[in-house]
mmCIF file with all atom_site columns, C-alpha atoms in Angstrom:
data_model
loop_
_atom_site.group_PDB
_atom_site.id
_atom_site.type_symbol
_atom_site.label_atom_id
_atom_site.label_alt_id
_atom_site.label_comp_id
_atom_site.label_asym_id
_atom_site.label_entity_id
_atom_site.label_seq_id
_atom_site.pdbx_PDB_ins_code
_atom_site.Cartn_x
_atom_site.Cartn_y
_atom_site.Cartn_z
_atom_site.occupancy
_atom_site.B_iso_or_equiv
_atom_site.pdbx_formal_charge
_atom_site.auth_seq_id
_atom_site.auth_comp_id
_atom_site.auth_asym_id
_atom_site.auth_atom_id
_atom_site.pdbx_PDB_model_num
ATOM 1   C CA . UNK A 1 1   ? 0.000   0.000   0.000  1.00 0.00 ? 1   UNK A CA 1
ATOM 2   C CA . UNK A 1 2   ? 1.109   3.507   -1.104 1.00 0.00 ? 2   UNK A CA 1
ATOM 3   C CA . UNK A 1 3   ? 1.478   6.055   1.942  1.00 0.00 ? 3   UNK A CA 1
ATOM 4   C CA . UNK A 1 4   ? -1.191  8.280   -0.427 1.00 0.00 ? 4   UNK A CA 1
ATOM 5   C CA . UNK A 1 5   ? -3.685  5.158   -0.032 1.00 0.00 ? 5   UNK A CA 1
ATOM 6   C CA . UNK A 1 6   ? -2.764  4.653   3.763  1.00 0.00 ? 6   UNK A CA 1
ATOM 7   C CA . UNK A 1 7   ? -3.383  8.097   4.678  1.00 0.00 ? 7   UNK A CA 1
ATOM 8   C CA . UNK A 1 8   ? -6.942  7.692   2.989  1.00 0.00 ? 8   UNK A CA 1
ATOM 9   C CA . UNK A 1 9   ? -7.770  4.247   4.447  1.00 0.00 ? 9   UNK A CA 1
ATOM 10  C CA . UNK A 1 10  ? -6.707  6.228   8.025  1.00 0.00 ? 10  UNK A CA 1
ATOM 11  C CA . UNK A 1 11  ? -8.947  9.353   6.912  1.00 0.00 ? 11  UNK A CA 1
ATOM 12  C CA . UNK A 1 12  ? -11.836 7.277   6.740  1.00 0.00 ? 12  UNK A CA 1
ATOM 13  C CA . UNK A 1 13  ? -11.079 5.325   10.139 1.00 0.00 ? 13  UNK A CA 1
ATOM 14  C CA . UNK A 1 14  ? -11.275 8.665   11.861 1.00 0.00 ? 14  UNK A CA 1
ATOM 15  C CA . UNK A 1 15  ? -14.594 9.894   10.355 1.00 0.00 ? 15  UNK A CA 1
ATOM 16  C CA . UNK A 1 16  ? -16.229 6.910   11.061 1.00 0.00 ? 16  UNK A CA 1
ATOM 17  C CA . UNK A 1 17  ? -14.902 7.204   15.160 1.00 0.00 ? 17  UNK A CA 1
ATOM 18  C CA . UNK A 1 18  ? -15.766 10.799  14.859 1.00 0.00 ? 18  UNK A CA 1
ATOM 19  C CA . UNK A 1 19  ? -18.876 9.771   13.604 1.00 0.00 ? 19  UNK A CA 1
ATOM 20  C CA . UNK A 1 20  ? -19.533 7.466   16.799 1.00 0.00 ? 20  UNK A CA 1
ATOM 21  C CA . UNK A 1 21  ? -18.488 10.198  19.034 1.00 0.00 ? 21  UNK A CA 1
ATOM 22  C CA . UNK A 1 22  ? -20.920 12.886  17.310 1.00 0.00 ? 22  UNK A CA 1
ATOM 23  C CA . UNK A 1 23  ? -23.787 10.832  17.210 1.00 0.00 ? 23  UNK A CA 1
ATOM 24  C CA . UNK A 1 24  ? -23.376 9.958   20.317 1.00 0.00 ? 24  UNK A CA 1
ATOM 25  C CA . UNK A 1 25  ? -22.442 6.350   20.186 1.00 0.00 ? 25  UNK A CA 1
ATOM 26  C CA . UNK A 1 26  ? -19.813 7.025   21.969 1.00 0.00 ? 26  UNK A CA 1
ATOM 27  C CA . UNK A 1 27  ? -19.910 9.827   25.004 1.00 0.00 ? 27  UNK A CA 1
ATOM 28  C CA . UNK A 1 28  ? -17.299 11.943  26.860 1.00 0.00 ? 28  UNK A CA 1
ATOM 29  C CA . UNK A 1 29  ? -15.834 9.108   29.098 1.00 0.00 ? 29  UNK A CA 1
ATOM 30  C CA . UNK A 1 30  ? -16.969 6.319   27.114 1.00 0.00 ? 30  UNK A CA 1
ATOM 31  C CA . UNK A 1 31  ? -14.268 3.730   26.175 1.00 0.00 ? 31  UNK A CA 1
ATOM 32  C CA . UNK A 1 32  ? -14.263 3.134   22.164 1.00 0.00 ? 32  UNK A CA 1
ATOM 33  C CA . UNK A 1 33  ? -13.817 -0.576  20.465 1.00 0.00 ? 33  UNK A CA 1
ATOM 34  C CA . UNK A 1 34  ? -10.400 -2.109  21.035 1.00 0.00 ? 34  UNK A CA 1
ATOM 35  C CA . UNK A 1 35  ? -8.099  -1.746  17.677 1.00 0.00 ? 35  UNK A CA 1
ATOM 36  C CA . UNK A 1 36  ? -8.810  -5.767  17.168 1.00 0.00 ? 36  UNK A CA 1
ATOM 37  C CA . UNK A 1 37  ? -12.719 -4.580  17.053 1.00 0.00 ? 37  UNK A CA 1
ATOM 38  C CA . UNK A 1 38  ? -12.236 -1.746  14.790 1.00 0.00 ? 38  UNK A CA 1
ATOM 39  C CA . UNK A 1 39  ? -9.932  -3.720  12.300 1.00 0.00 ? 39  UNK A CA 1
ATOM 40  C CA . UNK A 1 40  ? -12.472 -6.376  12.340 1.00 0.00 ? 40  UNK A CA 1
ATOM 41  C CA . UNK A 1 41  ? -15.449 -4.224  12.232 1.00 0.00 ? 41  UNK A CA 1
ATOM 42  C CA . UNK A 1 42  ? -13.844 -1.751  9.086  1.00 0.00 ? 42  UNK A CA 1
ATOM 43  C CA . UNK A 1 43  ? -11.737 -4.359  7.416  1.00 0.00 ? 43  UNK A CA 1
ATOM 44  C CA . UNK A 1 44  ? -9.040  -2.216  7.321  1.00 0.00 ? 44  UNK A CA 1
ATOM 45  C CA . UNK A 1 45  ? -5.537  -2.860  8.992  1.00 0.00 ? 45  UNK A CA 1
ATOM 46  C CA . UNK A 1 46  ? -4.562  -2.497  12.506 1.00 0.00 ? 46  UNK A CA 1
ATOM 47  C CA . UNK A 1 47  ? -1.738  0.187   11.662 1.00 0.00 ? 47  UNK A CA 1
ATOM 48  C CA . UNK A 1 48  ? -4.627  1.751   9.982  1.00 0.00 ? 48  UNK A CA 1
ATOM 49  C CA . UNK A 1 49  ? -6.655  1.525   13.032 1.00 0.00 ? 49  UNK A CA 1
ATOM 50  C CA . UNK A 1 50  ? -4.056  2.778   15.411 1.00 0.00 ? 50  UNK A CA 1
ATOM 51  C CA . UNK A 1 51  ? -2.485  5.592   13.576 1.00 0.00 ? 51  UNK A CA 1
ATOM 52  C CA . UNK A 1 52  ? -6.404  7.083   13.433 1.00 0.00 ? 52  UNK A CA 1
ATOM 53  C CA . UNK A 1 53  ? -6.286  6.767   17.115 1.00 0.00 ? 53  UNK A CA 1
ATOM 54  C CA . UNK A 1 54  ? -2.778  7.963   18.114 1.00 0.00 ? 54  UNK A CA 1
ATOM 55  C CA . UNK A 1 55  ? -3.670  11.081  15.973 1.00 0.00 ? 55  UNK A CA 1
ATOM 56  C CA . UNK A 1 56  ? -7.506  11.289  18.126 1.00 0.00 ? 56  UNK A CA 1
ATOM 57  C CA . UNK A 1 57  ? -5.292  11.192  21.312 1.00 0.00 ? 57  UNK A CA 1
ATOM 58  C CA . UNK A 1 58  ? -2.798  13.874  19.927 1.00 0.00 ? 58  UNK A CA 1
ATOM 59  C CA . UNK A 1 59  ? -5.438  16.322  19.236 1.00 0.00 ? 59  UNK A CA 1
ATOM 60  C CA . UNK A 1 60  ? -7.441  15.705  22.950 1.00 0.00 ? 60  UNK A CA 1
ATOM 61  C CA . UNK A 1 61  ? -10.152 13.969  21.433 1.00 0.00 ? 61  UNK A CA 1
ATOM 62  C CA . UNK A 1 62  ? -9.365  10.439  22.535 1.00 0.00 ? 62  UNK A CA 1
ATOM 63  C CA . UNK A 1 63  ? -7.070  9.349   25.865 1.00 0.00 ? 63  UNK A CA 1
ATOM 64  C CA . UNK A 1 64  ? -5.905  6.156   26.684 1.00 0.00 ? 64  UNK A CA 1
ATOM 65  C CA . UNK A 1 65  ? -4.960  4.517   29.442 1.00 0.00 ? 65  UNK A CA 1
ATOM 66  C CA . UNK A 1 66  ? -2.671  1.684   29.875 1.00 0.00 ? 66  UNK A CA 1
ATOM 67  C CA . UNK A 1 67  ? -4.404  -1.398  30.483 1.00 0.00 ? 67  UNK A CA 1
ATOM 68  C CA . UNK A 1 68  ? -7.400  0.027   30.696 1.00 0.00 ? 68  UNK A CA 1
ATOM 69  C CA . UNK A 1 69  ? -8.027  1.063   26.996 1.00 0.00 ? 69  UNK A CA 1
ATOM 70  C CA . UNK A 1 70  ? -8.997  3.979   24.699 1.00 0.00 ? 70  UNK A CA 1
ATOM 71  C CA . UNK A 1 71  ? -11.957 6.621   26.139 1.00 0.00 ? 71  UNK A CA 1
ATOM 72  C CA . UNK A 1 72  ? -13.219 9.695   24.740 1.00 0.00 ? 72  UNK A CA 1
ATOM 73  C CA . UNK A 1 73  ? -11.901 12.933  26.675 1.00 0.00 ? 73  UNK A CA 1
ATOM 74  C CA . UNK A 1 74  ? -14.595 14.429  28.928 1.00 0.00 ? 74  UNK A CA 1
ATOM 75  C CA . UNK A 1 75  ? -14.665 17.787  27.120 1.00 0.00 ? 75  UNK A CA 1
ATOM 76  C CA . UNK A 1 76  ? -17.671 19.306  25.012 1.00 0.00 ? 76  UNK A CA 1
ATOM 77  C CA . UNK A 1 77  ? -17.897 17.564  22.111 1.00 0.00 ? 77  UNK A CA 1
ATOM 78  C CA . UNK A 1 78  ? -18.215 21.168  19.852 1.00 0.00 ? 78  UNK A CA 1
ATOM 79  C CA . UNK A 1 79  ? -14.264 20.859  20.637 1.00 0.00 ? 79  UNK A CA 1
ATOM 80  C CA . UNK A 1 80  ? -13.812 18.126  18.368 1.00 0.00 ? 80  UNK A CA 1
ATOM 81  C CA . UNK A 1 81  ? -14.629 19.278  15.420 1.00 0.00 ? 81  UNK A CA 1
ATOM 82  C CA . UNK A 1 82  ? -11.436 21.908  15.416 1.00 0.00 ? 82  UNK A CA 1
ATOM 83  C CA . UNK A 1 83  ? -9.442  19.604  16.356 1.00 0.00 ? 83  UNK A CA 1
ATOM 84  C CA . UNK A 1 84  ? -10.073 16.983  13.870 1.00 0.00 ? 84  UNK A CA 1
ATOM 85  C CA . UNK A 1 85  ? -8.841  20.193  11.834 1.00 0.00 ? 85  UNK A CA 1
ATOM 86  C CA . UNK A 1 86  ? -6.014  19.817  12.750 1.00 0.00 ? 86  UNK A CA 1
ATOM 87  C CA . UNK A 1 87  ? -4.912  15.647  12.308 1.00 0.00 ? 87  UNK A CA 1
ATOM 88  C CA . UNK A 1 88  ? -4.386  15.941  8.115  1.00 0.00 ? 88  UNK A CA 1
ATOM 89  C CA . UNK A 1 89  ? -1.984  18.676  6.538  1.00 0.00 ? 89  UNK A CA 1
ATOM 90  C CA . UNK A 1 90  ? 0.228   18.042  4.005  1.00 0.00 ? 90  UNK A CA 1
ATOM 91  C CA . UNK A 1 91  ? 3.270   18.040  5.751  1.00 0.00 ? 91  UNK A CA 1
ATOM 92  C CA . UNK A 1 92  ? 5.819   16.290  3.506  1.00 0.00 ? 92  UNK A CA 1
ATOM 93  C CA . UNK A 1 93  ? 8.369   13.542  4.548  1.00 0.00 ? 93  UNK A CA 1
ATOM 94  C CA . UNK A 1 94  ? 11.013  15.973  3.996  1.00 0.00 ? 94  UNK A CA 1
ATOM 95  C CA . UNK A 1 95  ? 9.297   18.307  6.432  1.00 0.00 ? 95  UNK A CA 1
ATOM 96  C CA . UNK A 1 96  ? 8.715   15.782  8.899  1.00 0.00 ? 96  UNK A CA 1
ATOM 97  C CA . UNK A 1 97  ? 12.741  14.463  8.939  1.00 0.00 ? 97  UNK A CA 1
ATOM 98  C CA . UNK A 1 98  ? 14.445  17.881  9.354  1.00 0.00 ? 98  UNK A CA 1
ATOM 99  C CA . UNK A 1 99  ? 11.288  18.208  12.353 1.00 0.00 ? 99  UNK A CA 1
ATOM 100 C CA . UNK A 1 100 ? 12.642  14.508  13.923 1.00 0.00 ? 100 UNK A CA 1
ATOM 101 C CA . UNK A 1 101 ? 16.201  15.549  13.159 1.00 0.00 ? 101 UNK A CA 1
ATOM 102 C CA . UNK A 1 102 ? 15.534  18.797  14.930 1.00 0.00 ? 102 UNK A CA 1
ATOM 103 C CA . UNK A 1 103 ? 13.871  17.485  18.027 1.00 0.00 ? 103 UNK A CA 1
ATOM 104 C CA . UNK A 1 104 ? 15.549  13.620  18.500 1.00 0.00 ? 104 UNK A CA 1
ATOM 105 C CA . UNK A 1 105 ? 18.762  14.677  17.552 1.00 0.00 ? 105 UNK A CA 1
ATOM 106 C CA . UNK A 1 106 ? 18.883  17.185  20.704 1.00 0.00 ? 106 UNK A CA 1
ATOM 107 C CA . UNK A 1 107 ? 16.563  14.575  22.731 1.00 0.00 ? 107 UNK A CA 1
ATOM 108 C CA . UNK A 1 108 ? 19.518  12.324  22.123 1.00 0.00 ? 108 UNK A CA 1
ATOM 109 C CA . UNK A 1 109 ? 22.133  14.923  23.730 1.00 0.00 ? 109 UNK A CA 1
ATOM 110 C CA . UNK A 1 110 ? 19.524  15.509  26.757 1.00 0.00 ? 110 UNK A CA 1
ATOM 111 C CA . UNK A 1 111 ? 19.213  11.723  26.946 1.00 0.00 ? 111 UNK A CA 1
ATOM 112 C CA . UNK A 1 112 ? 23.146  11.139  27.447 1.00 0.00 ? 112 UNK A CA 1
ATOM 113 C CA . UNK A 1 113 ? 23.414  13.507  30.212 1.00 0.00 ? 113 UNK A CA 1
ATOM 114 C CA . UNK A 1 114 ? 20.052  12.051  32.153 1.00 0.00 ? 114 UNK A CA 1
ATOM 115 C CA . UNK A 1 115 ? 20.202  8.184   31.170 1.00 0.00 ? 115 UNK A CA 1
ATOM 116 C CA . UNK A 1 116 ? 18.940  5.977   33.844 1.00 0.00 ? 116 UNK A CA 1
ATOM 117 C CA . UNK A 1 117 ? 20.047  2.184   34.014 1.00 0.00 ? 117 UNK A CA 1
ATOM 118 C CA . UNK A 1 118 ? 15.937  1.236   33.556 1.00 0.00 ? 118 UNK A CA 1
ATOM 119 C CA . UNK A 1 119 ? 15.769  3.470   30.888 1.00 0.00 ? 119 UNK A CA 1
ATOM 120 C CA . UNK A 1 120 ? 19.089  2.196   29.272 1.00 0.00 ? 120 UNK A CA 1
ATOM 121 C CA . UNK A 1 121 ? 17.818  -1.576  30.066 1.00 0.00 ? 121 UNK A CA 1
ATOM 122 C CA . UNK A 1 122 ? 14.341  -0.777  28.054 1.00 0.00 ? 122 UNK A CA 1
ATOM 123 C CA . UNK A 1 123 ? 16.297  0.615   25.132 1.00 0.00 ? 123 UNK A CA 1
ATOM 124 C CA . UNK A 1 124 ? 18.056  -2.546  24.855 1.00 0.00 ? 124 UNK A CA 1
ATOM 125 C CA . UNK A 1 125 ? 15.393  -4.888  25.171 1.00 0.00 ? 125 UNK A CA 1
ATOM 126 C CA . UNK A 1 126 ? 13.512  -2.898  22.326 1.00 0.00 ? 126 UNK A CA 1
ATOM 127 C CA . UNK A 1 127 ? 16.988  -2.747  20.312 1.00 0.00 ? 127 UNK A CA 1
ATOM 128 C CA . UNK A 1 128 ? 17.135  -6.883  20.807 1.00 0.00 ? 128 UNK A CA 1
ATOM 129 C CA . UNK A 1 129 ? 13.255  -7.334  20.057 1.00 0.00 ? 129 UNK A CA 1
ATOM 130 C CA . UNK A 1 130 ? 13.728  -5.170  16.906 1.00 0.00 ? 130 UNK A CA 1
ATOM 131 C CA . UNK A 1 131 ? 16.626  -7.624  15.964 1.00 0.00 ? 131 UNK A CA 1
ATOM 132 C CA . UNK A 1 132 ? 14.459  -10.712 16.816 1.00 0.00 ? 132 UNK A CA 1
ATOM 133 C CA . UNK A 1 133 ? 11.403  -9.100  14.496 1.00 0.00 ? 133 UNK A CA 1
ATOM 134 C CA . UNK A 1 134 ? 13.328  -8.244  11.362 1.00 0.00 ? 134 UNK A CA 1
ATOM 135 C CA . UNK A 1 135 ? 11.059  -10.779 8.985  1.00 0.00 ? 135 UNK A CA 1
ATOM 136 C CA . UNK A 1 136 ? 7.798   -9.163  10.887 1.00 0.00 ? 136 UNK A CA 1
ATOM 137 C CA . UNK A 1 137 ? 7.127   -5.875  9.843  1.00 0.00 ? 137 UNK A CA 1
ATOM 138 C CA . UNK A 1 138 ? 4.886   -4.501  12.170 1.00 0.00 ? 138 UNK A CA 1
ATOM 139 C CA . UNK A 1 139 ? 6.246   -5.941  15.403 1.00 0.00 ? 139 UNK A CA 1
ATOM 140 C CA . UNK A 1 140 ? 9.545   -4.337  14.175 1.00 0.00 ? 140 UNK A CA 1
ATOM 141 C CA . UNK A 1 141 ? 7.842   -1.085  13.197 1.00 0.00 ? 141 UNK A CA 1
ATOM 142 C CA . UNK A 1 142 ? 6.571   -0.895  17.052 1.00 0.00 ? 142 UNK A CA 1
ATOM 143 C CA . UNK A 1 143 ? 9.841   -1.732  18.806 1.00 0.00 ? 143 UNK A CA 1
ATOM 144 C CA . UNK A 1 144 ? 11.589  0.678   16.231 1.00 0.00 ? 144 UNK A CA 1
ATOM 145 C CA . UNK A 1 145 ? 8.995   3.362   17.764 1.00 0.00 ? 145 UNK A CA 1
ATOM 146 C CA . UNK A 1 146 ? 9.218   2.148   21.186 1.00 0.00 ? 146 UNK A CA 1
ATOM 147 C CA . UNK A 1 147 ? 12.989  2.886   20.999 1.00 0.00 ? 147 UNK A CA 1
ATOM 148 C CA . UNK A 1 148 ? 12.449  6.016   20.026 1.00 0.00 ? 148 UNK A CA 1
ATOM 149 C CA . UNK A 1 149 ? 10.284  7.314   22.407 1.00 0.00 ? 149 UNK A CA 1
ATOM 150 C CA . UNK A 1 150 ? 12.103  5.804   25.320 1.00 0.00 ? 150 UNK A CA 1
ATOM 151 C CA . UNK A 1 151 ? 14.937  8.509   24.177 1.00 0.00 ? 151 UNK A CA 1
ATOM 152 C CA . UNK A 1 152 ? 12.327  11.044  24.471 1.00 0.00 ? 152 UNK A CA 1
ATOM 153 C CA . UNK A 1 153 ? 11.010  10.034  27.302 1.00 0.00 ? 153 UNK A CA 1
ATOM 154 C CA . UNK A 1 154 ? 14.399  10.028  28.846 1.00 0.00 ? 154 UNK A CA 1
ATOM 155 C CA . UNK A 1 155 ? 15.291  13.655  28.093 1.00 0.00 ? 155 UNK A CA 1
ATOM 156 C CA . UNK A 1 156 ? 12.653  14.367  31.384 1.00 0.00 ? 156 UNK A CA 1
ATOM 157 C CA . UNK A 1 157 ? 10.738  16.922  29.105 1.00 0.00 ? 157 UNK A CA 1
ATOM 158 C CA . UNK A 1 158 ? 7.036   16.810  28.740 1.00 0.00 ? 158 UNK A CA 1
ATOM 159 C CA . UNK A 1 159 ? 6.506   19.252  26.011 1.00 0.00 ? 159 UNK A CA 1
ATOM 160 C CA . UNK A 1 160 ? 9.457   17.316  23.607 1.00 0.00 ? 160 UNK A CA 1
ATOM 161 C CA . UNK A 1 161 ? 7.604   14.058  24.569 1.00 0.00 ? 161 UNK A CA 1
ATOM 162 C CA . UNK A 1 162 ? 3.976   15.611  23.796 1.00 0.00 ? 162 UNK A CA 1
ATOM 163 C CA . UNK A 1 163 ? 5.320   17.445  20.576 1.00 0.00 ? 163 UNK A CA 1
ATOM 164 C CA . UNK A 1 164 ? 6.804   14.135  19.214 1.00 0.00 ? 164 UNK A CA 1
ATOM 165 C CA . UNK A 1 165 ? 3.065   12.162  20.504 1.00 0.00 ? 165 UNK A CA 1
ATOM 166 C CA . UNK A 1 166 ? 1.440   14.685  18.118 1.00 0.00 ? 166 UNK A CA 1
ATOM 167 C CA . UNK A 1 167 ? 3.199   13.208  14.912 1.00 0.00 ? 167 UNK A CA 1
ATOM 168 C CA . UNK A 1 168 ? 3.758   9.403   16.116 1.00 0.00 ? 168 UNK A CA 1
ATOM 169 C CA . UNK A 1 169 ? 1.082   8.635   13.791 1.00 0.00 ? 169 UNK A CA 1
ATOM 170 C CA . UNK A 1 170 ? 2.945   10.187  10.635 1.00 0.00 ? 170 UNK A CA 1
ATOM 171 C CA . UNK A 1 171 ? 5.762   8.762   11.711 1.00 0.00 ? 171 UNK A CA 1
ATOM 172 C CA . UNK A 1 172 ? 4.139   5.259   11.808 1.00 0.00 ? 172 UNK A CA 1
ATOM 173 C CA . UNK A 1 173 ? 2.697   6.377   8.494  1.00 0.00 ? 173 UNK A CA 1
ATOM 174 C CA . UNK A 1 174 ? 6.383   6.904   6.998  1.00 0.00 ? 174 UNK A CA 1
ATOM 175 C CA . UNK A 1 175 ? 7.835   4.056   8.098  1.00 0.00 ? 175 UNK A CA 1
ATOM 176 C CA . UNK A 1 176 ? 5.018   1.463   6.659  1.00 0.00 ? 176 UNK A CA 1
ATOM 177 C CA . UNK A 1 177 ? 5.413   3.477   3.370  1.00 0.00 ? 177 UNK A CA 1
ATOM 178 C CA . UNK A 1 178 ? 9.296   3.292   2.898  1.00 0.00 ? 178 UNK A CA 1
ATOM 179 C CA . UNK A 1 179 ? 10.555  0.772   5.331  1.00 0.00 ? 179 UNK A CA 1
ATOM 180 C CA . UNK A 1 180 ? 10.985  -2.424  3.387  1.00 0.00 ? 180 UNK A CA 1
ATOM 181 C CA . UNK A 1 181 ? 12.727  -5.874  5.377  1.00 0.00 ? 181 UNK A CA 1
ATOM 182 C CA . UNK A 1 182 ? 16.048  -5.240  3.237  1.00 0.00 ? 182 UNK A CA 1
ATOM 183 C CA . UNK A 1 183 ? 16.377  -1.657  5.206  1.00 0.00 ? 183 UNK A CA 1
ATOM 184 C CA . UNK A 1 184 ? 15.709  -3.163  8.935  1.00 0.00 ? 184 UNK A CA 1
ATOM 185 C CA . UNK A 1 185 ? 18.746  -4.530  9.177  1.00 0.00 ? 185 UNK A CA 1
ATOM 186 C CA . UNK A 1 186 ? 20.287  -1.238  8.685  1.00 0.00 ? 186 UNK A CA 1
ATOM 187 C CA . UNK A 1 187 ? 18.432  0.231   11.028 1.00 0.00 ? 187 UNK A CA 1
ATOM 188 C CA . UNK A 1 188 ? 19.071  -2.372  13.477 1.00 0.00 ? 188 UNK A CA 1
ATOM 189 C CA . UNK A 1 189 ? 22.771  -0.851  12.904 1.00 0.00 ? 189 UNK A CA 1
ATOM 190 C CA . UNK A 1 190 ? 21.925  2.499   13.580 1.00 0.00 ? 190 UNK A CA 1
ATOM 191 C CA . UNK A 1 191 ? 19.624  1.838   16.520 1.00 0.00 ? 191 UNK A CA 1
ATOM 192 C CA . UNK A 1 192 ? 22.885  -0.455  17.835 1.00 0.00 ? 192 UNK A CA 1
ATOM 193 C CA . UNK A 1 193 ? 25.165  2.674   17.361 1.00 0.00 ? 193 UNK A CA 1
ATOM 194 C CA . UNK A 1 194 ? 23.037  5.153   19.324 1.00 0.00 ? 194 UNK A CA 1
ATOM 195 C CA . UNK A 1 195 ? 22.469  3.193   21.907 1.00 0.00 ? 195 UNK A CA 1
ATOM 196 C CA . UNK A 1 196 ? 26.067  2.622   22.359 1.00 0.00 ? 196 UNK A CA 1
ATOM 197 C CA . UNK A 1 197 ? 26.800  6.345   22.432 1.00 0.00 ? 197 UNK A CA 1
ATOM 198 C CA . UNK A 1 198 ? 24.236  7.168   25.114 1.00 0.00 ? 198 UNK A CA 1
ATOM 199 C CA . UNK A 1 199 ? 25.492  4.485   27.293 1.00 0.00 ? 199 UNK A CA 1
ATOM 200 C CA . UNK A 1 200 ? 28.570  6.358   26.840 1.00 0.00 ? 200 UNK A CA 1
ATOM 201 C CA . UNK A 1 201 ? 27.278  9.757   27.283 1.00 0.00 ? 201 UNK A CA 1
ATOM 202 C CA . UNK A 1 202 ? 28.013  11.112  24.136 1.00 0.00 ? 202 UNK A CA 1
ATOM 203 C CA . UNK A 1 203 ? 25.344  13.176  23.471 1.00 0.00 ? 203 UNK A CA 1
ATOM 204 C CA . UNK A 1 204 ? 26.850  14.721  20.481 1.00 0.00 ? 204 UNK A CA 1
ATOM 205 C CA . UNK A 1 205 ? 27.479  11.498  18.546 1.00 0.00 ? 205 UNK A CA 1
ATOM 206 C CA . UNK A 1 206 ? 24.124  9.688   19.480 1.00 0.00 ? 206 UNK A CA 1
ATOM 207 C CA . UNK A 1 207 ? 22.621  12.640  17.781 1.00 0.00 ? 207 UNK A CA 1
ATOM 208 C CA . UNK A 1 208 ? 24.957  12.464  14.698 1.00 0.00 ? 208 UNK A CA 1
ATOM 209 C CA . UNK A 1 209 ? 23.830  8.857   14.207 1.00 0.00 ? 209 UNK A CA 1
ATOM 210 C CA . UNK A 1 210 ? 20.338  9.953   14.841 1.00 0.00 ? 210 UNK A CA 1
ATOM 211 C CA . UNK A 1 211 ? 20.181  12.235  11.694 1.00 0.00 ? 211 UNK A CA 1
ATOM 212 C CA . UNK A 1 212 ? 22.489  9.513   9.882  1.00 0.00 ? 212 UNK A CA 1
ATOM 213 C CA . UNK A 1 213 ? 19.641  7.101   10.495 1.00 0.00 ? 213 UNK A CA 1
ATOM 214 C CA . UNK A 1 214 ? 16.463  9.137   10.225 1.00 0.00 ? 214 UNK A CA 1
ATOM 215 C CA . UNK A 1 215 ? 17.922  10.637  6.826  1.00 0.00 ? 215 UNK A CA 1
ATOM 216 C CA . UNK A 1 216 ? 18.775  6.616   5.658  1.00 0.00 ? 216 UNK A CA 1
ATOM 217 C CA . UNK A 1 217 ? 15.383  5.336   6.935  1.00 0.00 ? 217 UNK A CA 1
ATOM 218 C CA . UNK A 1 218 ? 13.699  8.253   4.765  1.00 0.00 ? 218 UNK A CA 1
ATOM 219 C CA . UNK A 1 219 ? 15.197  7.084   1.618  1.00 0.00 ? 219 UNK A CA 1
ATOM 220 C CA . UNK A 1 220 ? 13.196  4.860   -0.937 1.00 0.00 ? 220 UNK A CA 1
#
């Protein structure tokens, strides 16, 4: 599938939950269908599904909660509407490296100076589930991303971590649309290679092979 056709497969998974939450189907505080549900239900696929919702929950419509599930934000429901607005631009995958070049590669020099052993110990066991995933493309997709975010996470700031949340979704987008199995490897490399550096605390190089690797992994 092209990234052109995902992002319309993804458009129409989010009218038809906006849909359920205008209507009234689905109420401030009520939890939606689980992404096996909606997949099922829409016969579309479960990136599909969950890029619609990661983009809800960037834009306060949607929340979730950690084994708990996904719920519609108690907030007036004339909110939504602007900031569905807001979920499709055309923001191109140019755009959207320099903007992940911009924020990880300086995540990755706040990361080096406020690594934790757990946090260092999470990165790895995404780095070695990424490895173990290589011929599955989605479970790879989702450590790659889990990786990722750990660094974020790691830097201690909310707004870098919220900023990044807002785009996951095109993110997830990009990587199903030019990531093919002959490229994991590669990335396998990279993810090896920044790890490395902010076990050593070398913020500076960690974000060198940051931009190294999101430049490669934007490549066709």
């Amino acid at each position: 599938m092209s990234s052109s056709e995902h992002k319309n497969v993804t458009e129409d998974v989010v009218d038809y939950l906006k849909q359920k939450i205008m209507d009234g189907t689905w109420k401030p505080g009520d939890k939606i269908s689980s992404e096996n549900e909606l997949t099922a239900c829409l016969s579309v696929s479960r990136a599909s599904v969950r890029y619609a919702i990661q983009h809800l929950i960037a834009v306060g419509v949607l929340e979730s909660f950690q084994g708990k599930g996904t719920f519609v934000k108690t907030k007036p429901i004339s909110d939504i509407e602007q900031k569905l607005k807001t979920l499709y631009n055309n923001t191109s995958v140019e755009q959207l490296v320099e903007f992940r070049i911009i924020i990880e590669g300086e995540s990755c020099r706040l990361a080096a100076q406020r690594m934790t052993e757990d946090a260092l110990n999470r990165m790895k066991i995404h780095l070695v589930n990424m490895m173990n995933s290589i011929s599955d493309r989605e479970a790879f997709i989702n450590e790659d991303i889990a990786f990722h975010k750990e660094i974020l996470k790691t830097t201690g700031n909310d707004l870098i971590v919220r900023s990044m949340e807002y785009i996951m979704g095109q993110i997830e987008s990009q990587h199903h649309a030019f990531n093919t199995e002959d490229k994991f490897s590669t990335a396998v490399e990279w993810h090896r290679k920044i790890l490395l550096e902010l076990e050593k605390g070398n913020g500076r190089e960690a974000a060198r092979c940051m931009k190294k690797h999101l430049l490669d992994s934007a490549k066709v």
